[in-house]
Amino acid sequence: MTGPVPSAARRDADSPRIISPYEHGIEPAAISSNAIEVVESLRQAGFSSELVGGCVRDLLLGRQPKDFDVATSARPDQVKSLFRRCDVFGRRFKIAEVWFRGEGIQVATYRKPPILDSRRRRSRNYSARGKILKDNRFGDIREDAFRRDLTINSLYLHPSDMRVVDYTGGFEDAQHRIVRCIGDPMERYREDPVRMLRAVRFATLPGFRVAVETEAAIAEQANLLTDVSNYRLTDEVTKMLFNGRALPTFELLYQHNLFRVLFPPYRWLHAGLNNDHGVVDWLRMLFRETDERIARDEHISVAFTLAAVHWPRFRNAMSKHAKKRRPASRRIAEGVLSQQNERTYLSGQLVYRITDIWQLQSVLESCRSGEQRVVEERNFRSAVRLLELRAKAGEIKSEVVEPWVMMRDRQQQNQRRRRRRFRRRSKRR
Ligand code: ATP
Ligand code: MG
């Protein structure tokens, strides 16, 4: 992930670098017309406004953005008064969201970076460990550029003339495929430890690597993630596991000892110690399959993925337990999952489903494949997938799995047929 990294020459420049459409080559047709409308309306009302963040990064890399963010000098209430359908939300900072049919455009007012003075630790805006608690001081575009996390996420695009404005060296970094923190990475991770995960997530984009200082600071600050709310971590971990790059993300999380922080049942899993009892290979196999399914546009369930992530942990705990009956397995399952819940939020429903997938393993292993009652279990399909994975890992014989796989495929075909028939009928009506 590291290597010689060209310096971003303009990182501390006062005046921005302006990049012409000829230089950056962004395709105007790839920009959402709703986002353009929001920017133009704000400008006509006398405010400055641009596209910013992930969408400009993705457009530069030739990727279709999944959503479009707008930055502006207008305050959230001023944004709200300009658009018919607009909500203002957010606790730490307020963001306006303008609604169009099927698309929401988030509009954030320019904000200042945190105050960098020696008294900062005593400031009410910071926790004792240096985390930002309050971050809602409005600023200008330049200040807004420097309070963002990574240089590649800090570019502004004017849709009217397609110029890109760069205060932090993000254009050069995007060209060299470098993930680089804006400012001192130690400081920036201390302010908000989630930035470490964002750096890792973007480092898995094709061809990307992390700047040396940005990477080095992760080792020292990894434990700060224990200080982040489990809702925020859930959001970030979900993005990491289901964006089609789960395997490379896992490799980086593991290598930087972040995986053990994010998944407390594996807090003993230190990179390079070689005593993982096959867990790392298991996780690699799972995440490789997850990515392959996403590439084929197949459904991935969160319950299955988490059941598979924690299966080795659950199985181990069960093997130490003399009575392998349901009540004991439920208690053990809840023990493992409540540890996970310290970091990422698991709803009661999710805990129930994961436990069910685990408990179905012994049922599938011991009962005949013709048993209709098992096929009708709600988590039958996920349970068969886990069984398949276990067979692939050599944990059980493939003969145990094959009949269940056939049953599952038949069940899926029947369901598809029923759905098609239902659609045909409702069209005729
Ligand atoms: P994606 O939408 O693919 O997750 P994104 O970069 O658009 O990527 P958002 O969460 O939508 O991520 O954030 C929008 C922008 O806000 C980012 O591009 C970045 O400039 C800024 N940002 C997001 N999170 C942080 C953070 N933790 N610290 C500083 N700036 C951030
Ligand atoms: Mg975004």
Short mmCIF file of C-alpha atoms and ligand atoms in Angstrom, two decimals:
data_model
loop_
_atom_site.label_atom_id
_atom_site.label_comp_id
_atom_site.label_asym_id
_atom_site.label_seq_id
_atom_site.Cartn_x
_atom_site.Cartn_y
_atom_site.Cartn_z
CA MET A 1 0.00 0.00 0.00
CA THR A 2 2.95 2.33 0.39
CA GLY A 3 5.81 3.35 -1.87
CA PRO A 4 7.50 6.51 -3.03
CA VAL A 5 4.81 9.13 -3.06
CA PRO A 6 5.08 12.24 -5.21
CA SER A 7 4.61 15.37 -3.14
CA ALA A 8 1.40 17.30 -3.53
CA ALA A 9 3.02 20.61 -4.28
CA ARG A 10 0.02 22.84 -3.80
CA ARG A 11 -1.16 21.39 -0.52
CA ASP A 12 -0.58 24.53 1.53
CA ALA A 13 -1.11 27.09 -1.19
CA ASP A 14 -3.34 30.04 -0.35
CA SER A 15 -4.74 30.37 -3.83
CA PRO A 16 -6.30 27.31 -5.35
CA ARG A 17 -5.22 25.53 -8.46
CA ILE A 18 -7.87 25.77 -11.18
CA ILE A 19 -8.13 22.74 -13.42
CA SER A 20 -9.76 23.19 -16.82
CA PRO A 21 -12.19 20.67 -18.34
CA TYR A 22 -9.55 19.96 -20.98
CA GLU A 23 -7.12 18.91 -18.22
CA HIS A 24 -9.45 16.83 -16.05
CA GLY A 25 -11.66 15.36 -18.77
CA ILE A 26 -14.80 14.92 -16.61
CA GLU A 27 -17.80 13.93 -18.69
CA PRO A 28 -20.58 16.55 -18.11
CA ALA A 29 -23.24 13.98 -19.01
CA ALA A 30 -22.28 11.94 -15.93
CA ILE A 31 -23.44 14.73 -13.61
CA SER A 32 -26.92 14.53 -12.10
CA SER A 33 -29.20 17.20 -13.58
CA ASN A 34 -30.80 17.61 -10.14
CA ALA A 35 -27.43 18.40 -8.57
CA ILE A 36 -26.79 20.97 -11.31
CA GLU A 37 -30.19 22.51 -10.65
CA VAL A 38 -29.40 22.85 -6.92
CA VAL A 39 -26.03 24.52 -7.61
CA GLU A 40 -27.53 26.87 -10.20
CA SER A 41 -30.47 27.87 -7.97
CA LEU A 42 -28.11 28.68 -5.11
CA ARG A 43 -25.91 30.77 -7.40
CA GLN A 44 -28.87 32.64 -8.86
CA ALA A 45 -29.92 33.45 -5.30
CA GLY A 46 -26.52 35.12 -4.80
CA PHE A 47 -24.66 32.35 -2.94
CA SER A 48 -21.58 30.53 -4.11
CA SER A 49 -22.00 26.82 -4.67
CA GLU A 50 -20.21 23.85 -6.23
CA LEU A 51 -20.29 20.08 -6.40
CA VAL A 52 -17.88 18.64 -3.87
CA GLY A 53 -16.47 15.50 -2.24
CA GLY A 54 -17.06 11.93 -3.34
CA CYS A 55 -18.87 12.81 -6.56
CA VAL A 56 -16.00 14.96 -7.91
CA ARG A 57 -13.51 12.27 -6.87
CA ASP A 58 -15.51 9.56 -8.64
CA LEU A 59 -16.06 11.68 -11.78
CA LEU A 60 -12.31 12.32 -11.98
CA LEU A 61 -11.64 8.59 -11.71
CA GLY A 62 -14.19 7.84 -14.43
CA ARG A 63 -16.59 6.16 -11.97
CA GLN A 64 -20.30 6.90 -11.82
CA PRO A 65 -20.93 8.63 -8.43
CA LYS A 66 -23.56 6.99 -6.26
CA ASP A 67 -24.75 10.38 -5.00
CA PHE A 68 -23.95 14.05 -5.41
CA ASP A 69 -22.99 16.46 -2.63
CA VAL A 70 -23.13 20.22 -2.92
CA ALA A 71 -21.20 22.84 -0.92
CA THR A 72 -22.43 26.39 -0.53
CA SER A 73 -22.05 29.68 1.32
CA ALA A 74 -25.80 29.58 2.15
CA ARG A 75 -26.78 28.56 5.70
CA PRO A 76 -28.99 25.48 6.07
CA ASP A 77 -32.09 27.61 6.77
CA GLN A 78 -31.35 29.73 3.69
CA VAL A 79 -31.06 26.57 1.60
CA LYS A 80 -34.35 25.35 3.01
CA SER A 81 -36.15 28.55 2.09
CA LEU A 82 -35.00 28.23 -1.55
CA PHE A 83 -36.36 24.76 -2.28
CA ARG A 84 -39.85 23.38 -2.04
CA ARG A 85 -38.85 19.95 -0.81
CA CYS A 86 -35.94 20.29 1.58
CA ASP A 87 -35.17 18.83 5.02
CA VAL A 88 -32.47 19.95 7.43
CA PHE A 89 -30.94 17.23 9.58
CA GLY A 90 -27.81 16.33 11.55
CA ARG A 91 -26.67 16.65 15.13
CA ARG A 92 -22.99 17.51 15.03
CA PHE A 93 -23.51 19.64 11.95
CA LYS A 94 -26.61 20.55 10.03
CA ILE A 95 -27.01 19.47 6.42
CA ALA A 96 -29.84 20.34 4.06
CA GLU A 97 -31.18 17.69 1.73
CA VAL A 98 -33.10 18.77 -1.36
CA TRP A 99 -35.47 16.14 -2.67
CA PHE A 100 -36.27 15.33 -6.27
CA ARG A 101 -38.16 12.33 -7.48
CA GLY A 102 -35.93 9.38 -6.50
CA GLU A 103 -32.87 11.48 -5.65
CA GLY A 104 -31.76 13.48 -2.62
CA ILE A 105 -29.01 16.08 -3.01
CA GLN A 106 -27.17 16.91 0.21
CA VAL A 107 -26.18 20.53 0.60
CA ALA A 108 -23.56 21.42 3.23
CA THR A 109 -22.61 24.95 4.22
CA TYR A 110 -18.87 25.72 4.06
CA ARG A 111 -17.34 25.05 7.46
CA LYS A 112 -14.14 26.06 9.19
CA PRO A 113 -11.57 23.48 10.25
CA PRO A 114 -11.20 23.08 14.04
CA ILE A 115 -9.24 25.72 15.93
CA LEU A 116 -5.60 24.68 16.06
CA ASP A 117 -4.24 26.28 19.19
CA SER A 118 -2.50 25.02 22.29
CA ARG A 119 -5.60 25.44 24.44
CA ARG A 120 -7.59 23.11 22.22
CA ARG A 121 -7.63 20.24 24.70
CA ARG A 122 -9.39 22.45 27.21
CA SER A 123 -11.87 23.65 24.63
CA ARG A 124 -15.47 22.55 24.94
CA ASN A 125 -15.34 21.53 21.29
CA TYR A 126 -12.96 18.62 22.01
CA SER A 127 -13.04 15.53 24.18
CA ALA A 128 -10.15 14.75 26.55
CA ARG A 129 -8.61 12.52 23.83
CA GLY A 130 -8.79 15.26 21.20
CA LYS A 131 -11.95 14.14 19.39
CA ILE A 132 -14.09 16.87 17.85
CA LEU A 133 -17.39 17.15 19.65
CA LYS A 134 -18.68 20.29 17.98
CA ASP A 135 -17.83 21.25 14.46
CA ASN A 136 -20.41 23.66 13.20
CA ARG A 137 -18.58 26.90 12.63
CA PHE A 138 -19.38 28.23 9.19
CA GLY A 139 -16.49 29.39 7.03
CA ASP A 140 -15.48 30.07 3.44
CA ILE A 141 -14.65 27.64 0.63
CA ARG A 142 -10.94 27.58 1.41
CA GLU A 143 -11.56 26.75 5.06
CA ASP A 144 -14.09 24.16 3.97
CA ALA A 145 -11.48 22.51 1.73
CA PHE A 146 -9.03 22.11 4.62
CA ARG A 147 -11.52 20.67 7.11
CA ARG A 148 -12.26 17.73 4.81
CA ASP A 149 -10.63 14.35 5.37
CA LEU A 150 -8.58 13.42 2.29
CA THR A 151 -7.13 15.52 -0.51
CA ILE A 152 -9.03 13.50 -3.15
CA ASN A 153 -12.29 14.32 -1.32
CA SER A 154 -11.63 18.02 -1.26
CA LEU A 155 -12.17 19.10 -4.87
CA TYR A 156 -14.89 21.52 -6.00
CA LEU A 157 -16.52 21.38 -9.43
CA HIS A 158 -18.43 24.28 -11.01
CA PRO A 159 -20.93 22.62 -13.35
CA SER A 160 -21.53 25.84 -15.34
CA ASP A 161 -18.01 26.00 -16.80
CA MET A 162 -16.72 22.62 -15.57
CA ARG A 163 -13.68 24.04 -13.81
CA VAL A 164 -12.33 22.14 -10.80
CA VAL A 165 -10.98 24.10 -7.84
CA ASP A 166 -8.25 22.45 -5.77
CA TYR A 167 -6.86 23.88 -2.51
CA THR A 168 -5.22 20.77 -1.09
CA GLY A 169 -3.43 18.99 -3.95
CA GLY A 170 -6.27 16.50 -4.45
CA PHE A 171 -6.14 16.64 -8.26
CA GLU A 172 -2.51 15.58 -8.36
CA ASP A 173 -3.16 12.89 -5.75
CA ALA A 174 -6.12 11.57 -7.75
CA GLN A 175 -3.93 11.40 -10.83
CA HIS A 176 -1.25 9.47 -8.92
CA ARG A 177 -3.90 7.38 -7.13
CA ILE A 178 -2.81 8.43 -3.65
CA VAL A 179 -4.91 8.56 -0.50
CA ARG A 180 -3.56 11.38 1.64
CA CYS A 181 -4.88 13.04 4.77
CA ILE A 182 -5.22 16.80 4.69
CA GLY A 183 -2.91 18.15 7.41
CA ASP A 184 -1.24 16.09 10.11
CA PRO A 185 -2.72 12.56 10.01
CA MET A 186 -2.17 11.97 13.76
CA GLU A 187 -4.14 15.09 14.55
CA ARG A 188 -6.85 14.38 11.97
CA TYR A 189 -7.40 10.80 13.21
CA ARG A 190 -7.50 12.02 16.79
CA GLU A 191 -10.22 14.52 15.85
CA ASP A 192 -12.22 11.84 14.10
CA PRO A 193 -10.96 8.23 14.14
CA VAL A 194 -13.44 7.22 11.39
CA ARG A 195 -11.07 8.94 8.96
CA MET A 196 -8.73 5.94 9.32
CA LEU A 197 -11.47 3.69 7.99
CA ARG A 198 -12.26 6.09 5.18
CA ALA A 199 -8.57 6.16 4.21
CA VAL A 200 -8.58 2.35 4.08
CA ARG A 201 -11.84 2.25 2.11
CA PHE A 202 -10.56 4.58 -0.60
CA ALA A 203 -7.18 2.84 -0.65
CA THR A 204 -8.96 -0.21 -2.09
CA LEU A 205 -10.02 1.71 -5.21
CA PRO A 206 -8.18 0.24 -8.21
CA GLY A 207 -4.56 1.33 -8.37
CA PHE A 208 -4.63 3.35 -5.13
CA ARG A 209 -2.13 3.39 -2.29
CA VAL A 210 -1.82 5.37 0.91
CA ALA A 211 0.74 8.11 1.49
CA VAL A 212 3.40 7.04 3.98
CA GLU A 213 2.47 9.44 6.83
CA THR A 214 -1.23 8.82 6.33
CA GLU A 215 -0.63 5.10 6.71
CA ALA A 216 1.93 5.25 9.52
CA ALA A 217 -0.38 7.15 11.85
CA ILE A 218 -3.00 4.39 11.70
CA ALA A 219 -0.91 1.99 13.79
CA GLU A 220 -0.69 4.56 16.58
CA GLN A 221 -4.31 5.63 16.53
CA ALA A 222 -6.21 2.40 15.77
CA ASN A 223 -7.49 2.06 19.33
CA LEU A 224 -9.23 5.43 19.16
CA LEU A 225 -11.97 3.69 17.19
CA THR A 226 -13.22 2.26 20.47
CA ASP A 227 -14.33 5.81 21.24
CA VAL A 228 -16.64 6.12 18.22
CA SER A 229 -20.39 5.47 18.42
CA ASN A 230 -21.41 2.07 17.15
CA TYR A 231 -23.93 3.69 14.77
CA ARG A 232 -21.19 5.53 12.87
CA LEU A 233 -19.02 2.42 12.78
CA THR A 234 -21.93 0.32 11.54
CA ASP A 235 -22.36 2.71 8.64
CA GLU A 236 -18.70 2.60 7.70
CA VAL A 237 -18.31 -1.17 8.16
CA THR A 238 -21.42 -1.79 6.02
CA LYS A 239 -19.95 0.32 3.22
CA MET A 240 -16.68 -1.57 3.50
CA LEU A 241 -18.18 -5.04 3.37
CA PHE A 242 -20.73 -4.46 0.63
CA ASN A 243 -19.02 -2.18 -1.88
CA GLY A 244 -17.59 -5.05 -3.91
CA ARG A 245 -14.10 -4.64 -2.40
CA ALA A 246 -14.52 -6.55 0.87
CA LEU A 247 -11.45 -8.73 0.32
CA PRO A 248 -8.89 -5.96 -0.30
CA THR A 249 -10.52 -3.99 2.52
CA PHE A 250 -10.13 -6.94 4.88
CA GLU A 251 -6.47 -7.29 3.92
CA LEU A 252 -5.80 -3.67 4.84
CA LEU A 253 -7.87 -3.77 8.03
CA TYR A 254 -6.06 -6.92 9.10
CA GLN A 255 -2.63 -5.63 8.16
CA HIS A 256 -3.20 -2.46 10.18
CA ASN A 257 -4.75 -4.23 13.16
CA LEU A 258 -8.02 -2.42 12.59
CA PHE A 259 -10.03 -5.58 11.99
CA ARG A 260 -9.49 -6.70 15.58
CA VAL A 261 -10.73 -3.33 16.82
CA LEU A 262 -13.83 -3.35 14.62
CA PHE A 263 -14.69 -6.98 15.38
CA PRO A 264 -14.09 -7.48 19.13
CA PRO A 265 -14.76 -11.25 19.12
CA TYR A 266 -11.47 -11.31 17.16
CA ARG A 267 -9.56 -8.89 19.37
CA TRP A 268 -6.78 -11.50 19.66
CA LEU A 269 -6.23 -11.47 15.89
CA HIS A 270 -2.91 -9.63 15.48
CA ALA A 271 -1.40 -9.36 12.01
CA GLY A 272 1.75 -11.36 11.44
CA LEU A 273 1.53 -13.56 14.55
CA ASN A 274 0.50 -16.64 12.54
CA ASN A 275 -1.61 -18.12 15.28
CA ASP A 276 -5.00 -17.31 13.83
CA HIS A 277 -6.24 -20.95 13.75
CA GLY A 278 -7.35 -20.65 10.14
CA VAL A 279 -9.61 -17.66 10.84
CA VAL A 280 -7.82 -15.39 8.36
CA ASP A 281 -8.14 -17.94 5.54
CA TRP A 282 -11.81 -18.40 6.41
CA LEU A 283 -12.43 -14.64 6.28
CA ARG A 284 -10.54 -14.33 2.99
CA MET A 285 -12.69 -17.03 1.46
CA LEU A 286 -15.88 -15.36 2.72
CA PHE A 287 -14.96 -11.90 1.49
CA ARG A 288 -13.78 -13.22 -1.90
CA GLU A 289 -17.21 -14.82 -2.33
CA THR A 290 -18.98 -11.67 -1.15
CA ASP A 291 -17.19 -9.62 -3.81
CA GLU A 292 -17.91 -12.22 -6.50
CA ARG A 293 -21.62 -12.22 -5.64
CA ILE A 294 -21.76 -8.43 -5.76
CA ALA A 295 -19.99 -8.47 -9.14
CA ARG A 296 -22.72 -10.85 -10.38
CA ASP A 297 -25.38 -8.53 -8.92
CA GLU A 298 -26.55 -11.22 -6.51
CA HIS A 299 -28.23 -10.57 -3.21
CA ILE A 300 -26.05 -10.43 -0.09
CA SER A 301 -27.64 -10.54 3.32
CA VAL A 302 -26.10 -8.76 6.28
CA ALA A 303 -27.29 -11.59 8.57
CA PHE A 304 -25.50 -14.22 6.49
CA THR A 305 -22.29 -12.18 6.22
CA LEU A 306 -22.09 -11.55 9.96
CA ALA A 307 -23.04 -15.16 10.74
CA ALA A 308 -20.16 -16.27 8.50
CA VAL A 309 -17.68 -13.69 9.90
CA HIS A 310 -18.28 -14.91 13.45
CA TRP A 311 -18.82 -18.60 12.69
CA PRO A 312 -15.27 -19.71 13.69
CA ARG A 313 -15.66 -17.85 16.98
CA PHE A 314 -19.08 -19.36 17.68
CA ARG A 315 -17.96 -22.87 16.68
CA ASN A 316 -14.95 -22.64 18.98
CA ALA A 317 -17.00 -21.49 21.93
CA MET A 318 -19.49 -24.29 21.28
CA SER A 319 -16.76 -26.93 21.11
CA LYS A 320 -15.66 -26.00 24.61
CA HIS A 321 -19.17 -26.47 25.86
CA ALA A 322 -20.26 -29.92 26.97
CA LYS A 323 -23.99 -29.57 26.30
CA LYS A 324 -24.52 -28.53 22.71
CA ARG A 325 -28.23 -28.03 23.06
CA ARG A 326 -30.25 -25.09 21.83
CA PRO A 327 -30.43 -23.06 25.07
CA ALA A 328 -26.64 -23.28 25.49
CA SER A 329 -25.99 -22.36 21.86
CA ARG A 330 -28.33 -19.36 22.13
CA ARG A 331 -26.46 -18.13 25.19
CA ILE A 332 -23.09 -18.59 23.49
CA ALA A 333 -24.34 -16.89 20.34
CA GLU A 334 -25.61 -13.94 22.33
CA GLY A 335 -22.26 -13.72 24.11
CA VAL A 336 -20.33 -13.48 20.82
CA LEU A 337 -22.81 -11.04 19.29
CA SER A 338 -22.99 -8.77 22.31
CA GLN A 339 -19.21 -8.33 22.03
CA GLN A 340 -19.70 -7.33 18.39
CA ASN A 341 -22.48 -4.94 19.39
CA GLU A 342 -19.92 -2.91 21.36
CA ARG A 343 -18.57 -1.76 18.01
CA THR A 344 -21.28 -2.13 15.37
CA TYR A 345 -24.97 -2.02 16.18
CA LEU A 346 -26.84 -5.31 15.84
CA SER A 347 -30.62 -5.07 16.08
CA GLY A 348 -32.55 -7.71 18.02
CA GLN A 349 -33.86 -9.01 14.70
CA LEU A 350 -30.32 -9.38 13.31
CA VAL A 351 -29.11 -11.20 16.44
CA TYR A 352 -32.07 -13.54 16.13
CA ARG A 353 -31.35 -14.29 12.46
CA ILE A 354 -27.62 -14.88 12.96
CA THR A 355 -28.29 -17.20 15.88
CA ASP A 356 -30.84 -19.07 13.80
CA ILE A 357 -28.35 -19.53 10.93
CA TRP A 358 -25.85 -20.97 13.41
CA GLN A 359 -28.34 -23.25 15.09
CA LEU A 360 -29.52 -24.55 11.73
CA GLN A 361 -26.01 -25.85 11.04
CA SER A 362 -26.32 -28.81 13.38
CA VAL A 363 -29.88 -29.42 12.16
CA LEU A 364 -28.74 -29.55 8.52
CA GLU A 365 -25.80 -31.76 9.40
CA SER A 366 -27.90 -34.28 11.25
CA CYS A 367 -31.24 -34.49 9.47
CA ARG A 368 -32.29 -35.92 6.12
CA SER A 369 -32.46 -33.49 3.22
CA GLY A 370 -36.08 -34.29 2.41
CA GLU A 371 -37.35 -32.71 5.61
CA GLN A 372 -39.79 -30.05 4.45
CA ARG A 373 -39.92 -28.37 7.84
CA VAL A 374 -36.24 -27.37 7.54
CA VAL A 375 -36.66 -26.05 4.00
CA GLU A 376 -39.41 -23.77 5.21
CA GLU A 377 -37.26 -22.21 7.92
CA ARG A 378 -36.87 -18.49 7.29
CA ASN A 379 -33.07 -18.62 7.28
CA PHE A 380 -32.78 -21.89 5.39
CA ARG A 381 -30.99 -20.41 2.38
CA SER A 382 -28.44 -18.49 4.42
CA ALA A 383 -27.86 -21.58 6.55
CA VAL A 384 -27.15 -23.66 3.40
CA ARG A 385 -24.72 -21.01 2.18
CA LEU A 386 -22.84 -21.19 5.45
CA LEU A 387 -22.85 -24.97 5.19
CA GLU A 388 -21.39 -24.67 1.67
CA LEU A 389 -18.67 -22.37 2.92
CA ARG A 390 -17.81 -24.80 5.71
CA ALA A 391 -17.54 -27.64 3.20
CA LYS A 392 -15.29 -25.51 1.03
CA ALA A 393 -13.08 -24.87 4.04
CA GLY A 394 -12.85 -28.64 4.62
CA GLU A 395 -14.74 -28.48 7.89
CA ILE A 396 -17.48 -30.89 6.79
CA LYS A 397 -17.88 -33.41 3.96
CA SER A 398 -19.38 -32.19 0.71
CA GLU A 399 -21.91 -35.08 0.76
CA VAL A 400 -23.59 -33.35 3.71
CA VAL A 401 -24.10 -30.18 1.72
CA GLU A 402 -24.99 -31.36 -1.79
CA PRO A 403 -28.58 -32.53 -1.15
CA TRP A 404 -29.37 -29.31 0.70
CA VAL A 405 -27.96 -27.22 -2.13
CA MET A 406 -30.25 -29.07 -4.54
CA MET A 407 -33.23 -28.46 -2.26
CA ARG A 408 -32.38 -24.78 -2.00
CA ASP A 409 -32.00 -24.37 -5.77
CA ARG A 410 -35.31 -26.11 -6.36
CA GLN A 411 -36.98 -23.88 -3.80
CA GLN A 412 -35.50 -20.78 -5.49
CA GLN A 413 -36.70 -21.91 -8.93
CA ASN A 414 -40.22 -22.50 -7.60
CA GLN A 415 -40.25 -19.09 -6.02
CA ARG A 416 -39.13 -17.43 -9.24
CA ARG A 417 -41.83 -19.30 -11.19
CA ARG A 418 -44.49 -18.24 -8.68
CA ARG A 419 -43.36 -14.63 -8.87
CA ARG A 420 -43.46 -14.65 -12.70
CA ARG A 421 -46.97 -16.15 -12.66
CA PHE A 422 -48.11 -13.56 -10.16
CA ARG A 423 -46.71 -10.71 -12.29
CA ARG A 424 -48.40 -12.07 -15.43
CA ARG A 425 -51.70 -12.31 -13.60
CA SER A 426 -51.53 -8.82 -12.17
CA LYS A 427 -50.71 -7.41 -15.63
CA ARG A 428 -53.83 -9.08 -17.08
CA ARG A 429 -56.02 -7.52 -14.39
P1 ATP B 1 -19.01 7.77 -0.34
O1 ATP B 1 -20.27 8.56 -0.55
O2 ATP B 1 -18.57 6.91 -1.45
O3 ATP B 1 -18.98 7.10 1.00
P2 ATP B 1 -17.90 10.35 0.11
O4 ATP B 1 -16.48 10.84 0.10
O5 ATP B 1 -18.86 11.08 -0.76
O6 ATP B 1 -17.82 8.82 -0.25
P3 ATP B 1 -19.58 11.12 2.30
O7 ATP B 1 -19.77 10.47 3.62
O8 ATP B 1 -20.72 11.25 1.37
O9 ATP B 1 -18.39 10.33 1.61
O10 ATP B 1 -18.94 12.54 2.60
C1 ATP B 1 -18.93 13.62 1.67
C2 ATP B 1 -17.66 14.43 1.85
O11 ATP B 1 -17.60 14.96 3.18
C3 ATP B 1 -16.37 13.65 1.70
O12 ATP B 1 -16.00 13.51 0.35
C4 ATP B 1 -15.39 14.50 2.48
O13 ATP B 1 -14.99 15.62 1.77
C5 ATP B 1 -16.25 14.97 3.65
N1 ATP B 1 -16.15 14.04 4.79
C6 ATP B 1 -16.85 12.89 5.00
N2 ATP B 1 -16.50 12.32 6.15
C7 ATP B 1 -15.57 13.12 6.70
C8 ATP B 1 -14.81 13.08 7.92
N3 ATP B 1 -14.97 12.08 8.77
N4 ATP B 1 -13.93 14.08 8.15
C9 ATP B 1 -13.77 15.11 7.28
N5 ATP B 1 -14.45 15.20 6.13
C10 ATP B 1 -15.34 14.23 5.84
MG MG B 2 -21.05 10.86 -0.82
#
